[in-house]
CSV table of C-alpha atoms in Angstrom, one decimal:
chain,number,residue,atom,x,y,z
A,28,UNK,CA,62.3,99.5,133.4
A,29,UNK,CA,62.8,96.2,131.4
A,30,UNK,CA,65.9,95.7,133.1
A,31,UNK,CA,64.5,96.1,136.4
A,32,UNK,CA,61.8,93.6,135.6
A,33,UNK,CA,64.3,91.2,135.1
A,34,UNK,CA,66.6,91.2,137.7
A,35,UNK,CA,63.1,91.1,140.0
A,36,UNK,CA,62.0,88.1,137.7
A,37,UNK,CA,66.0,86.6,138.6
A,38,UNK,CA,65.3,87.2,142.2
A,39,UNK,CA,62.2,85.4,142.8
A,40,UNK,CA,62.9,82.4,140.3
A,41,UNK,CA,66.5,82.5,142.6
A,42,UNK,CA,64.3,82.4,145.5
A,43,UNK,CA,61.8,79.6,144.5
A,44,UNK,CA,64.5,77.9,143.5
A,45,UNK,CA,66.4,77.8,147.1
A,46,UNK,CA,62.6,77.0,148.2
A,47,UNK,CA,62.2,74.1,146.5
A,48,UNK,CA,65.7,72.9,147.2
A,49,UNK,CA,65.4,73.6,151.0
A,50,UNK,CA,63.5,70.2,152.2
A,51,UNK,CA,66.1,68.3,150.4
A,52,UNK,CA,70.0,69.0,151.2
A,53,UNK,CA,70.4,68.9,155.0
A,54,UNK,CA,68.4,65.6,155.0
A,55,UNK,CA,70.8,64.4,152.3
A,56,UNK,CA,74.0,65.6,154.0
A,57,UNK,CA,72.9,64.0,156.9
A,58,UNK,CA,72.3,60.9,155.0
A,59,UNK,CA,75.6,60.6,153.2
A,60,UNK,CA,77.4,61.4,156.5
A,61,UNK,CA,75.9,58.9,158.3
A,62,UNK,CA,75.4,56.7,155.2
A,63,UNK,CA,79.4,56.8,154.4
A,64,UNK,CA,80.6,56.7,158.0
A,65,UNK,CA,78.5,53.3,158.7
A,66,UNK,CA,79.8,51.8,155.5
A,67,UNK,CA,83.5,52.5,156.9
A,68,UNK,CA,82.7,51.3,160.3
A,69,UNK,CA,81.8,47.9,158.7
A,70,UNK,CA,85.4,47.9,157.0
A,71,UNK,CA,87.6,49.4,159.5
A,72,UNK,CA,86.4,48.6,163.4
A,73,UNK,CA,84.0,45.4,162.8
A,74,UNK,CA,86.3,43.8,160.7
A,75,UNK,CA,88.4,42.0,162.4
A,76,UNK,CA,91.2,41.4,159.8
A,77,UNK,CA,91.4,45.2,159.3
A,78,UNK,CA,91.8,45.3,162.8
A,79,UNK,CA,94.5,42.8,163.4
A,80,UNK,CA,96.1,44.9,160.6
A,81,UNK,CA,96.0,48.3,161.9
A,82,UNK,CA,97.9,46.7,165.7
A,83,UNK,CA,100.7,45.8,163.9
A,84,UNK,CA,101.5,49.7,162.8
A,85,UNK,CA,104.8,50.4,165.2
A,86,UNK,CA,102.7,52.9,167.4
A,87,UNK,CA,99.8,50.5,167.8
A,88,UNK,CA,102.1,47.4,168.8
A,89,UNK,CA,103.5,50.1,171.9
A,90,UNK,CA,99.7,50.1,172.6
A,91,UNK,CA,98.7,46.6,172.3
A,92,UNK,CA,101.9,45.7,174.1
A,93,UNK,CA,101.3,47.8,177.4
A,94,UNK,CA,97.1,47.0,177.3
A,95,UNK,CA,98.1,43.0,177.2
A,96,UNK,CA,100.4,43.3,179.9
A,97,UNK,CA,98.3,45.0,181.9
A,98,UNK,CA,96.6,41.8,181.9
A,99,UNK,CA,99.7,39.8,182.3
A,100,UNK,CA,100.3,41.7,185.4
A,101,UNK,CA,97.2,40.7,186.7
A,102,UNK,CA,97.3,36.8,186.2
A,103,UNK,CA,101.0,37.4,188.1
A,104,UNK,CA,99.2,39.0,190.9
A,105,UNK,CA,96.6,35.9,190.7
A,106,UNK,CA,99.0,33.3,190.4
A,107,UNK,CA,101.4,34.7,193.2
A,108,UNK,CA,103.9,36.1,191.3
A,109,UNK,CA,105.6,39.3,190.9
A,110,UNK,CA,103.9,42.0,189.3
A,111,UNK,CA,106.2,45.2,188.2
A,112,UNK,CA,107.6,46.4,185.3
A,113,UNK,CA,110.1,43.8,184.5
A,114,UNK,CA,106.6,41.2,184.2
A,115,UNK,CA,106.3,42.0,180.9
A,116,UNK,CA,105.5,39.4,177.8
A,117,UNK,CA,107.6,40.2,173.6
A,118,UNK,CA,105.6,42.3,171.7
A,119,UNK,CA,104.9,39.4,169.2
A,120,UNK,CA,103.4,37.1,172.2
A,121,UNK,CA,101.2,40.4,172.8
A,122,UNK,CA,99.7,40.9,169.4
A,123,UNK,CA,99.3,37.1,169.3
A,124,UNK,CA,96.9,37.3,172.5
A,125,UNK,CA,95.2,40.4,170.7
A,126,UNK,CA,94.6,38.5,167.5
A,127,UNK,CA,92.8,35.6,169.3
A,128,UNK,CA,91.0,38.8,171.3
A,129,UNK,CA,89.8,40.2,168.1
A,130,UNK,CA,88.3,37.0,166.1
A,131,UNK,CA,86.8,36.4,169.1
A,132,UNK,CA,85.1,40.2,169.7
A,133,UNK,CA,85.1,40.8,165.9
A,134,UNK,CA,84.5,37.7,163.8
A,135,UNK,CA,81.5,36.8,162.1
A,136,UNK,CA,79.7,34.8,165.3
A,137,UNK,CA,76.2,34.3,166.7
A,138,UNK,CA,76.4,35.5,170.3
A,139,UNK,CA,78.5,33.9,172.4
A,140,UNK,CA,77.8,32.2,175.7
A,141,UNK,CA,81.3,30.7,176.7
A,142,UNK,CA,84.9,32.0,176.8
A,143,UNK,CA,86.4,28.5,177.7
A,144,UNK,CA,87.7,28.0,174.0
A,145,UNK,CA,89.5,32.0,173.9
A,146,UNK,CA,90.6,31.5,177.5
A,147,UNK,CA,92.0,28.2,176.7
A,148,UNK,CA,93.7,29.8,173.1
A,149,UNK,CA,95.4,32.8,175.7
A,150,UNK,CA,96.7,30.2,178.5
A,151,UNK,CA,98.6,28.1,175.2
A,152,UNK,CA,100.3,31.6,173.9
A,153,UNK,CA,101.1,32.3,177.8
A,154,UNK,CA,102.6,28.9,178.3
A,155,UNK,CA,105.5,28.9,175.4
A,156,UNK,CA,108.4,30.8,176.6
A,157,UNK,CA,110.7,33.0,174.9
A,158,UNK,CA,114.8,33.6,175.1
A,159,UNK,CA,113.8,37.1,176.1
A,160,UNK,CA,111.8,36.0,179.3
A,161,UNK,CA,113.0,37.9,182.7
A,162,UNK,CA,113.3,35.5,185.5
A,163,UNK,CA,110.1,37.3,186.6
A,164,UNK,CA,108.3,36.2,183.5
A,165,UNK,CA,109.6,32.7,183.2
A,166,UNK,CA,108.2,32.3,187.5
A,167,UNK,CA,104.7,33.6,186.2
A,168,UNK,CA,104.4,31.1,183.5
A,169,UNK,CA,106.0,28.6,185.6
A,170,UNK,CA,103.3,29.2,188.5
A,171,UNK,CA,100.1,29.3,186.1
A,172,UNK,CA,101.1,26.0,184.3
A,173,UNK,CA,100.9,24.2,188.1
A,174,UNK,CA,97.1,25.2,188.2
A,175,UNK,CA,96.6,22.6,185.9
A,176,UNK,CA,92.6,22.5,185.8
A,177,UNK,CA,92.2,25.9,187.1
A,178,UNK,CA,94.8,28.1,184.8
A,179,UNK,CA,92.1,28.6,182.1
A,180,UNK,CA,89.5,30.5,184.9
A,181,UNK,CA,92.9,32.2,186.2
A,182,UNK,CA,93.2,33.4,182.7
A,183,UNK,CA,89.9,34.1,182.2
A,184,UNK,CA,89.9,36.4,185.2
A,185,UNK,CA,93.3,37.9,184.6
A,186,UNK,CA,92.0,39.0,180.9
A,187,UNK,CA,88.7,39.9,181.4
A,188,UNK,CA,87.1,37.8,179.2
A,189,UNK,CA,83.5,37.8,180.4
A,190,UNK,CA,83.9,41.4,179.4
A,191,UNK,CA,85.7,40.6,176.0
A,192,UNK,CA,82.2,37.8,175.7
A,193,UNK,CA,79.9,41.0,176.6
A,194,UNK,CA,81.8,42.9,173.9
A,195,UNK,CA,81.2,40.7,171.0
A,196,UNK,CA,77.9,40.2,171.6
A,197,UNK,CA,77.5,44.3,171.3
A,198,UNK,CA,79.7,44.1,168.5
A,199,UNK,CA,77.0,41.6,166.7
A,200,UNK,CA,73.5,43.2,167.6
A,201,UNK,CA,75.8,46.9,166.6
A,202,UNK,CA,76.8,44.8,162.8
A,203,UNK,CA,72.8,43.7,162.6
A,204,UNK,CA,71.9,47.4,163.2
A,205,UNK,CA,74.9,48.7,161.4
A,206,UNK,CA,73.8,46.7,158.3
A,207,UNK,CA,70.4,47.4,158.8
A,208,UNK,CA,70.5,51.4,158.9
A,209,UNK,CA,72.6,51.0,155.7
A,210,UNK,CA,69.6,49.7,154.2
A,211,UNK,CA,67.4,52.2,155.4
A,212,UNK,CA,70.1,55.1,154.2
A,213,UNK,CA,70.7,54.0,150.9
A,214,UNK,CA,66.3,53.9,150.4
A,215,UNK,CA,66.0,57.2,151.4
A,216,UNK,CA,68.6,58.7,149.7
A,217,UNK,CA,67.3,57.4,146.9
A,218,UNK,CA,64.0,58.5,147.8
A,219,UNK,CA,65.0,61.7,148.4
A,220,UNK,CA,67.4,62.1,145.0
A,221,UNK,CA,64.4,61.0,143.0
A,222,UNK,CA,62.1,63.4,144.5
A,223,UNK,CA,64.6,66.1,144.2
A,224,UNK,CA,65.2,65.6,140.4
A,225,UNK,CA,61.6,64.9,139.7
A,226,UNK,CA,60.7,68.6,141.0
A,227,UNK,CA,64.1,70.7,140.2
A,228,UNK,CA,65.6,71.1,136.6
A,229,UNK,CA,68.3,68.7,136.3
A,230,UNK,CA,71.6,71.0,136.4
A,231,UNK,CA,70.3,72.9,139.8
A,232,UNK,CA,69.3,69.6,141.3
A,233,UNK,CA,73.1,68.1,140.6
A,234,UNK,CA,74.7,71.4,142.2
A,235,UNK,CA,72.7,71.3,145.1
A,236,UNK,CA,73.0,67.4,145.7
A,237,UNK,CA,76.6,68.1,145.1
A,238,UNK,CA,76.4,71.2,148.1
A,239,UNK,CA,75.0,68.3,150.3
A,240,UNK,CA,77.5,65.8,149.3
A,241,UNK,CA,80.3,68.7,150.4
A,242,UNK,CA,78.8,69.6,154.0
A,243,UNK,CA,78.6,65.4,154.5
A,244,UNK,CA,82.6,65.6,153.9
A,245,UNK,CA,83.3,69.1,155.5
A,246,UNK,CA,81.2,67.5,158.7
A,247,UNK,CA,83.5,63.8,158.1
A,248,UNK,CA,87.0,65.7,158.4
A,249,UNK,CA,85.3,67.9,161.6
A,250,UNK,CA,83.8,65.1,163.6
A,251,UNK,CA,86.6,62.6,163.2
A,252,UNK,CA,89.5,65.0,163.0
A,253,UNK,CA,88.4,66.0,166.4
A,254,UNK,CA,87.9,62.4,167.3
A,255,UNK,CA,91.2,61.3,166.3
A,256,UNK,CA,92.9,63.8,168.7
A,257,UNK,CA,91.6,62.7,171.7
A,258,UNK,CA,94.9,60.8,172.8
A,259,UNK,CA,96.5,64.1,171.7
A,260,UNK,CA,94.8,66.0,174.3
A,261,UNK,CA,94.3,63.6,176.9
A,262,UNK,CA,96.0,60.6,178.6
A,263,UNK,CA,93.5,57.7,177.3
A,264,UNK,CA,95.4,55.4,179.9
A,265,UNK,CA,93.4,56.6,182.5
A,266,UNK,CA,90.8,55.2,181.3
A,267,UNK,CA,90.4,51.8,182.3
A,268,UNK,CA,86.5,50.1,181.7
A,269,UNK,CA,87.0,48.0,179.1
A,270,UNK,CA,90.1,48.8,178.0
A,271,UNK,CA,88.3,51.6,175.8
A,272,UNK,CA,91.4,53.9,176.3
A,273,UNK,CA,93.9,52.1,174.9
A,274,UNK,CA,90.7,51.3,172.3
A,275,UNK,CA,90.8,55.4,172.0
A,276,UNK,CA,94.6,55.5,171.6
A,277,UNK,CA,94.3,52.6,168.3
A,278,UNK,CA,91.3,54.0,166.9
A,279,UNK,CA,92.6,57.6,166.1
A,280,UNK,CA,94.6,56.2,162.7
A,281,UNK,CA,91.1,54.9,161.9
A,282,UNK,CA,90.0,57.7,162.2
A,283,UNK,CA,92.3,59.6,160.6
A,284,UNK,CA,91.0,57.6,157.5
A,285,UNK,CA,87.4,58.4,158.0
A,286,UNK,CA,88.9,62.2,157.6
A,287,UNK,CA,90.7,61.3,154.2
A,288,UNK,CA,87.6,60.0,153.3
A,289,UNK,CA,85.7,63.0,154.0
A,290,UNK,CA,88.5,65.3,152.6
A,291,UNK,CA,88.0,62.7,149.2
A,292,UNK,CA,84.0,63.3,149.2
A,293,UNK,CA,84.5,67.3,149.6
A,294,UNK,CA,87.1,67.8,146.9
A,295,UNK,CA,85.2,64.9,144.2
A,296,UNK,CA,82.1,66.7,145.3
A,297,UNK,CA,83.6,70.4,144.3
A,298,UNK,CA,83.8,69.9,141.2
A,299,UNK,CA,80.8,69.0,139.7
A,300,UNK,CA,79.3,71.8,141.9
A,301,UNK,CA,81.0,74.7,140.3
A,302,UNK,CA,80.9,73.1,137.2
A,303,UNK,CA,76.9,73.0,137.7
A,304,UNK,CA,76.9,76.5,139.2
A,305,UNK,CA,74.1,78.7,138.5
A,306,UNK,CA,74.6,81.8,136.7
A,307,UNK,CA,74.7,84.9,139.2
């Protein structure tokens, strides 16, 4: 009888106990995911000397190579020359245009009302030939350094860069908000922790804030794991606004770190919870 009273004694406190516990770790899950994933997001795809870093990995230069001469292509189309795939610019040339493309889209700027200064930046890289030019190549820059006053709206037009202008100016107002929701994140998780351990002893509060922290890193390695397939399962080429699918095709290694940073959380996260584990 005495035993019986106990295990129903067990069984209710267990229950009051997941009660008390249940307004607290999806919102805090949700926080740390969202909380950790901003955080990385300021480090990795709006910073633009991580970015510039990541384009020089060999896979990424292939990718930066053909999305620049893409572009090439066009200004030989513009300028009257030939456009096939002999009209291609060195690798180095390319990641040169793509690093004065990304302190322009990326860099710490107000918004920006004129793309003169990049378009001016591009046309200078375009302009200085290379022992590996095709004749192709050497008639294109040839041609475009005749337009004299003109080549810089040629290249502006050939590169997109009202669109690259458009971009950074999302990429600022997305940094404000970014930074701002940090803020907001990091208040109510504290809110919330302080709640949490105010009502709940203090070892069942740490295992379940430790349960939360574990579905935020489970939901990390899902979301981005998934993410970072994308140009596994589909040909990103084909997607042309923007260049967001050769965008796609560079961003799945950063995401692959956004999953080793949720596999990091999940296991750091295990540890203390079964160490703080409740007695069955």
């Amino acid at each position: 009888m005495a035993e019986s009273s106990r295990m129903i004694r067990r069984r209710e406190s267990s229950q009051r106990y997941k009660d008390d516990w249940a307004p607290y770790k999806r919102p805090m899950a949700f926080l740390v995911f969202l909380l950790v994933s901003l955080a990385m997001a300021m480090g990795t795809f709006l910073n633009p000397a991580f970015m510039k870093g990541a384009i020089k990995s060999e896979s990424n230069t292939v990718v930066v190579s053909k999305m620049v001469n893409s572009h090439f292509n066009r200004l030989a189309t513009i300028v009257g020359g030939s456009s096939d795939d002999e009209n291609l610019i060195s690798d180095e040339q390319a990641r040169a245009i793509e690093d004065l493309i990304i302190d322009y889209k990326y860099g710490w700027h107000f918004l920006h009302t004129d793309d003169t200064r990049l378009a001016n930046s591009i046309k200078k890289v375009i302009l200085v030939s290379e022992k590996t030019d095709s004749l192709q190549v050497a008639s294109v820059r040839k041609k475009l350094g005749k337009q004299k006053s003109s080549a810089t709206y040629i290249v502006a037009n050939a590169f997109d860069l009202a669109g690259v202008m458009l971009e950074a100016n999302i990429v600022t107002i997305v940094r404000i908000i970014n930074l701002l929701a940090i803020a907001v994140c990091l208040i109510a998780l504290q809110s919330l922790l302080s709640d949490a351990f105010g009502r709940i002893i203090f070892k069942s509060a740490l295992h379940e804030a430790m349960a939360g922290l574990m579905w935020a890193g489970f939901f990390m390695m899902l979301v981005y794991g998934l993410l970072a397939m994308i140009p596994i399962l589909m040909d990103t080429s084909v997607i042309a606004f923007a260049d967001f699918g050769y965008w796609l095709e560079i961003a799945s290694g950063v995401f692959l770190d956004f999953v080793i940073a949720g596999a990091i959380i999940f296991v750091i996260s295990a540890i203390p919870w079964q160490a703080s584990a409740r007695d069955s």
